[in-house]
Coordinates of C-alpha atoms in Angstrom, one line a residue:
M12 CA 0.0 0.0 0.0
N13 CA 1.4 3.4 -0.9
I14 CA 1.8 5.5 2.2
K15 CA 1.8 8.7 0.3
N16 CA -1.5 8.0 -1.4
L17 CA -3.0 6.8 2.0
T18 CA -2.2 10.1 3.7
T19 CA -3.1 12.4 0.9
R20 CA -6.4 10.7 0.0
P21 CA -7.6 8.9 3.2
G22 CA -9.7 5.9 2.6
F23 CA -11.4 3.3 4.8
E24 CA -8.1 1.9 6.1
F25 CA -6.7 5.2 7.2
V26 CA -9.9 6.3 8.9
F27 CA -10.2 2.9 10.6
A28 CA -6.6 3.2 11.9
I29 CA -7.2 6.7 13.3
G30 CA -10.4 5.4 15.0
I31 CA -8.5 2.6 16.7
A32 CA -5.8 5.0 17.9
A33 CA -8.5 7.3 19.3
I34 CA -10.0 4.4 21.3
F35 CA -6.8 3.7 23.1
I36 CA -5.3 7.2 23.4
L37 CA -8.3 9.4 24.3
P38 CA -9.5 7.5 27.4
A39 CA -6.0 7.5 28.8
A40 CA -5.8 11.3 28.3
V41 CA -9.1 11.8 29.9
M42 CA -8.2 9.6 32.9
A43 CA -5.0 11.5 33.3
Q44 CA -7.0 14.7 33.6
D45 CA -9.5 13.1 36.1
N46 CA -6.7 11.7 38.2
K47 CA -4.8 14.9 38.6
N48 CA -2.7 15.0 41.7
I49 CA -3.4 17.8 44.2
E50 CA -0.5 18.6 46.6
I51 CA -1.0 21.0 49.5
S52 CA 1.9 22.0 51.7
I53 CA 1.6 24.2 54.8
T54 CA 4.9 25.4 56.3
N55 CA 5.4 28.3 58.7
G56 CA 2.1 29.8 57.6
D57 CA 2.9 29.6 53.9
T58 CA 0.4 27.5 51.8
V59 CA 1.7 26.0 48.6
I60 CA -0.8 24.3 46.3
N61 CA 0.8 22.3 43.5
G62 CA 4.1 24.1 43.9
K63 CA 2.5 27.6 44.0
N64 CA 2.6 29.8 47.1
I65 CA -0.8 31.5 47.1
K66 CA 0.7 34.6 48.8
D67 CA 2.8 35.3 45.7
L68 CA 0.0 34.8 43.1
S69 CA -2.1 37.4 41.3
P70 CA -5.8 37.2 42.1
Q71 CA -6.5 35.3 38.9
D72 CA -3.7 32.8 39.4
R73 CA -4.7 32.4 43.1
K74 CA -8.3 31.6 42.0
E75 CA -7.0 28.9 39.6
A76 CA -4.8 27.4 42.3
L77 CA -7.6 27.3 44.8
S78 CA -10.0 25.7 42.3
D79 CA -8.1 22.4 42.8
L80 CA -9.5 22.3 46.4
H81 CA -13.0 21.8 45.0
K82 CA -11.9 18.3 43.9
L83 CA -11.0 17.3 47.5
Q84 CA -13.8 15.1 48.9
G85 CA -14.0 12.6 51.7
G86 CA -15.1 9.1 50.8
D87 CA -18.3 7.4 51.9
R88 CA -18.1 5.3 55.0
G89 CA -19.1 1.7 54.4
G90 CA -21.0 2.6 51.3
H91 CA -23.3 4.9 53.2
K92 CA -23.7 8.7 53.2
E93 CA -24.2 10.5 56.5
Y94 CA -26.7 13.3 56.5
R95 CA -26.6 16.5 58.6
F96 CA -29.6 18.8 58.6
E97 CA -29.5 22.5 59.0
R98 CA -32.1 25.1 59.3
R99 CA -32.6 27.5 56.4
S100 CA -34.4 30.9 56.4
N101 CA -37.5 31.2 54.2
G102 CA -37.8 34.9 54.8
G103 CA -39.1 34.9 58.4
N104 CA -37.4 35.5 61.6
M105 CA -35.5 32.6 63.1
G106 CA -35.9 32.2 66.9
R107 CA -33.5 30.2 69.1
D108 CA -36.1 27.4 69.7
N109 CA -36.2 26.6 66.0
S110 CA -40.0 26.4 66.2
E111 CA -40.5 28.0 62.8
L112 CA -38.8 25.0 61.3
G113 CA -41.6 22.6 62.1
Y114 CA -41.3 18.9 62.1
S115 CA -41.0 16.3 59.4
N116 CA -41.9 12.6 59.1
L117 CA -38.8 10.8 58.0
N118 CA -37.8 7.2 57.9
I119 CA -34.6 7.4 59.9
V120 CA -32.4 4.5 61.0
R121 CA -29.3 4.4 63.1
T122 CA -26.2 2.6 61.7
P123 CA -22.6 2.2 62.8
D124 CA -21.9 5.1 60.4
G125 CA -24.4 7.5 61.9
Y126 CA -28.1 8.4 61.5
M127 CA -29.4 7.6 58.0
V128 CA -32.5 8.6 56.1
S129 CA -33.9 5.8 54.0
K130 CA -36.7 5.4 51.5
E131 CA -37.1 1.7 52.4
K132 CA -40.6 0.4 53.0
D133 CA -41.9 -2.9 54.4
D134 CA -44.2 -5.3 52.5
A135 CA -47.3 -3.3 53.4
G136 CA -45.8 -0.2 51.8
Q137 CA -45.1 1.5 55.2
H138 CA -42.0 3.0 56.6
P139 CA -41.1 0.6 59.5
H140 CA -38.8 3.1 61.2
L141 CA -40.8 6.2 60.8
R142 CA -39.9 8.9 63.3
R143 CA -41.2 12.4 63.7
V144 CA -38.0 14.4 63.9
K145 CA -37.1 18.0 64.5
V146 CA -34.5 19.6 62.3
T147 CA -32.0 21.6 64.2
D148 CA -28.7 23.3 63.2
V149 CA -26.4 20.2 63.2
I150 CA -28.2 17.1 64.4
I151 CA -31.4 15.2 64.0
T152 CA -33.5 15.2 67.2
A153 CA -35.8 12.3 67.8
P154 CA -38.6 12.3 70.4
E155 CA -39.1 9.4 72.9
H156 CA -42.5 8.7 71.5
P157 CA -42.1 9.3 67.7
M158 CA -45.7 10.0 66.7
N159 CA -46.8 11.9 69.8
A160 CA -46.0 15.4 70.9
P161 CA -42.3 16.3 70.1
D162 CA -39.7 16.0 72.8
E163 CA -37.3 18.9 73.1
N164 CA -34.5 16.5 74.3
R165 CA -32.0 15.2 71.8
G166 CA -32.0 11.6 70.7
D167 CA -30.2 9.0 72.9
E168 CA -27.1 7.9 71.3
N169 CA -27.7 4.3 72.6
R170 CA -31.2 4.1 71.3
S171 CA -31.5 1.8 68.2
F172 CA -33.5 3.1 65.3
G173 CA -33.4 -0.3 63.5
P174 CA -31.1 -2.1 61.2
P175 CA -29.1 -0.3 58.4
P176 CA -31.1 0.3 55.3
H177 CA -30.4 -1.9 52.2
D178 CA -32.0 0.2 49.6
E179 CA -31.1 3.5 48.0
L180 CA -30.5 6.4 50.4
I181 CA -32.0 9.8 49.9
E182 CA -28.9 11.6 48.4
N183 CA -29.7 15.3 48.4
F184 CA -31.1 18.0 50.6
S185 CA -31.0 21.5 49.0
R186 CA -29.1 24.1 50.8
R187 CA -29.0 27.8 50.1
N188 CA -25.8 29.9 50.5
T189 CA -24.0 27.0 52.1
Q190 CA -20.5 25.6 51.5
E191 CA -19.3 22.2 52.9
F192 CA -15.7 21.0 53.1
D193 CA -15.4 17.3 54.0
Y194 CA -11.9 15.8 54.5
T195 CA -10.6 12.4 55.3
N196 CA -7.0 11.4 56.2
I197 CA -5.6 7.9 56.6
D198 CA -2.3 7.6 58.3
N199 CA 0.4 5.0 57.8
D200 CA -1.3 2.7 60.4
G201 CA -4.5 2.8 58.5
V202 CA -6.2 5.0 61.1
E203 CA -8.9 7.3 59.5
T204 CA -9.5 10.8 60.7
G205 CA -12.2 13.0 59.3
V206 CA -13.2 16.6 59.7
N207 CA -16.1 18.6 58.2
F208 CA -16.6 22.3 57.9
R209 CA -19.9 23.8 56.9
V210 CA -20.2 27.5 56.1
T211 CA -23.5 29.3 56.1
E212 CA -24.7 32.9 55.9
P213 CA -26.7 33.8 59.0
K214 CA -29.9 35.8 58.5
G215 CA -32.5 37.7 60.4
V216 CA -32.3 37.4 64.2
R217 CA -29.1 35.3 64.1
L218 CA -27.2 37.9 62.0
K219 CA -28.5 40.7 64.3
G220 CA -27.2 38.9 67.3
I221 CA -23.8 38.2 65.8
A222 CA -23.0 41.5 64.1
G223 CA -25.7 43.9 65.1
I224 CA -26.8 44.4 61.4
D225 CA -29.9 43.5 59.4
K226 CA -28.1 42.4 56.3
T227 CA -24.6 42.0 54.9
D228 CA -23.3 44.0 51.9
L229 CA -19.7 42.8 51.3
N230 CA -19.1 39.9 49.0
I231 CA -16.0 37.7 49.4
S232 CA -15.1 34.9 47.0
D233 CA -13.0 31.7 46.8
L234 CA -13.5 30.9 50.5
K235 CA -11.7 27.7 51.4
I236 CA -11.1 25.9 54.7
V237 CA -8.4 23.2 54.8
P238 CA -7.3 21.2 57.8
D239 CA -3.7 20.2 58.4
F240 CA -3.9 16.7 59.9
V241 CA -0.2 16.7 60.8
T242 CA -0.1 19.9 62.9
G243 CA -3.8 20.0 63.8
K244 CA -4.2 23.5 62.5
T245 CA -6.8 24.9 60.1
L246 CA -6.1 27.1 57.1
I247 CA -8.7 29.6 56.0
M248 CA -8.4 31.7 52.9
F249 CA -10.6 33.9 50.7
S250 CA -10.5 36.8 48.2
L251 CA -11.7 40.3 48.8
P252 CA -13.4 42.6 46.2
T253 CA -10.7 45.3 46.5
K254 CA -7.2 45.9 48.0
A255 CA -8.6 48.4 50.5
T256 CA -7.7 47.6 54.1
A257 CA -9.9 44.9 55.5
E258 CA -10.3 43.7 59.1
I259 CA -11.0 40.1 59.7
E260 CA -12.3 38.8 63.1
F261 CA -13.0 35.3 64.3
F262 CA -15.3 34.6 67.2
D263 CA -16.6 31.5 69.0
N264 CA -20.3 31.1 69.3
A265 CA -20.3 32.8 72.8
G266 CA -19.0 36.0 71.2
K267 CA -15.4 35.6 72.4
L268 CA -12.8 37.0 70.0
L269 CA -10.3 34.3 69.1
W270 CA -8.2 36.4 66.7
S271 CA -8.2 39.5 64.6
E272 CA -6.1 40.4 61.5
K273 CA -5.9 43.1 58.8
T274 CA -4.9 42.8 55.2
S275 CA -4.6 45.2 52.2
T276 CA -3.6 42.7 49.5
G277 CA -7.0 41.8 48.2
S278 CA -6.9 38.4 49.7
F279 CA -6.5 36.8 53.1
T280 CA -4.8 33.6 54.4
K281 CA -4.4 32.5 58.0
N282 CA -3.3 29.2 59.6
F283 CA -4.4 28.8 63.2
A284 CA -5.3 26.2 65.8
L285 CA -9.0 25.2 65.9
P286 CA -9.0 22.1 68.1
L287 CA -12.6 22.0 69.3
N288 CA -15.8 21.2 67.4
G289 CA -18.4 23.9 67.5
V290 CA -19.9 26.9 65.9
Y291 CA -17.7 29.9 65.0
N292 CA -18.4 33.3 63.4
L293 CA -16.2 35.0 60.8
K294 CA -16.7 38.8 60.3
I295 CA -15.0 40.7 57.5
K296 CA -15.1 44.5 57.3
Q297 CA -13.9 46.5 54.3
S298 CA -14.7 50.1 53.2
G299 CA -17.7 50.4 55.5
K300 CA -19.2 47.1 54.4
M301 CA -19.4 43.8 56.2
E302 CA -19.7 40.1 55.5
V303 CA -20.5 37.4 58.1
K304 CA -20.0 33.7 57.8
Q305 CA -21.0 31.1 60.3
I306 CA -18.7 28.0 60.4
F307 CA -19.7 24.6 61.9
K308 CA -16.7 22.3 62.6
E309 CA -17.3 18.6 63.2
G310 CA -14.7 15.8 63.4

């Protein structure tokens, strides 16, 4: 076969050969992109993502470097997904007793991996583990007598809600203005450590109590929270709309100031100790405007 003629006037053989090459080459290229390594190094307060120190990057390059963090996800435990419920404002005021949230009938079971919500029904088409539950900020509260008047006490950790479900779990609960960062680390001994950060924007009464304002008017971007499992510290970083001087304050849920920093670079990065689970409040002030984020740490 004349190679010159084959390349200048492609026929069936040439097209077939190209097709075979594509079958073997393209999947490998796609898999190489999907399996991109993400390396994060935190040393003396400097954060390096894939060899780039975020302090030295332009806003655009910093955004691209931080985008890799979106790919970091903790794996499912034992093939199950664990669900955490949070309250969401629907425009009304939100009191401390959560009464405006109401109650929901959910088929909830307790497994070794936590409380699960299942769509499983028995032969009669009923939910065998139906509980009338109250949705609070971070847990599911189950009353002692499920179908009677709700109990304000939290569910007993030792109370069994039935066997683990075997069917498909409910996999999505919509959340508004919420970010969640879920990390899992396995050390050389095979010991698994997990930590979860959930970031929300407080509204109404809660915002008023935290910051003394009715609404926020400063928009930050590229917010990321990353744990350092070696040192036990936590890295927080975000971009600001301008390079004007900004004041950043971090409080516990009792209102105690844990740290305060200023920046005039258009971005902020801080590595600090955050050993305890709980609720924390982040306040950012710039040019007379304010942003407030509420951070839930578990793990």
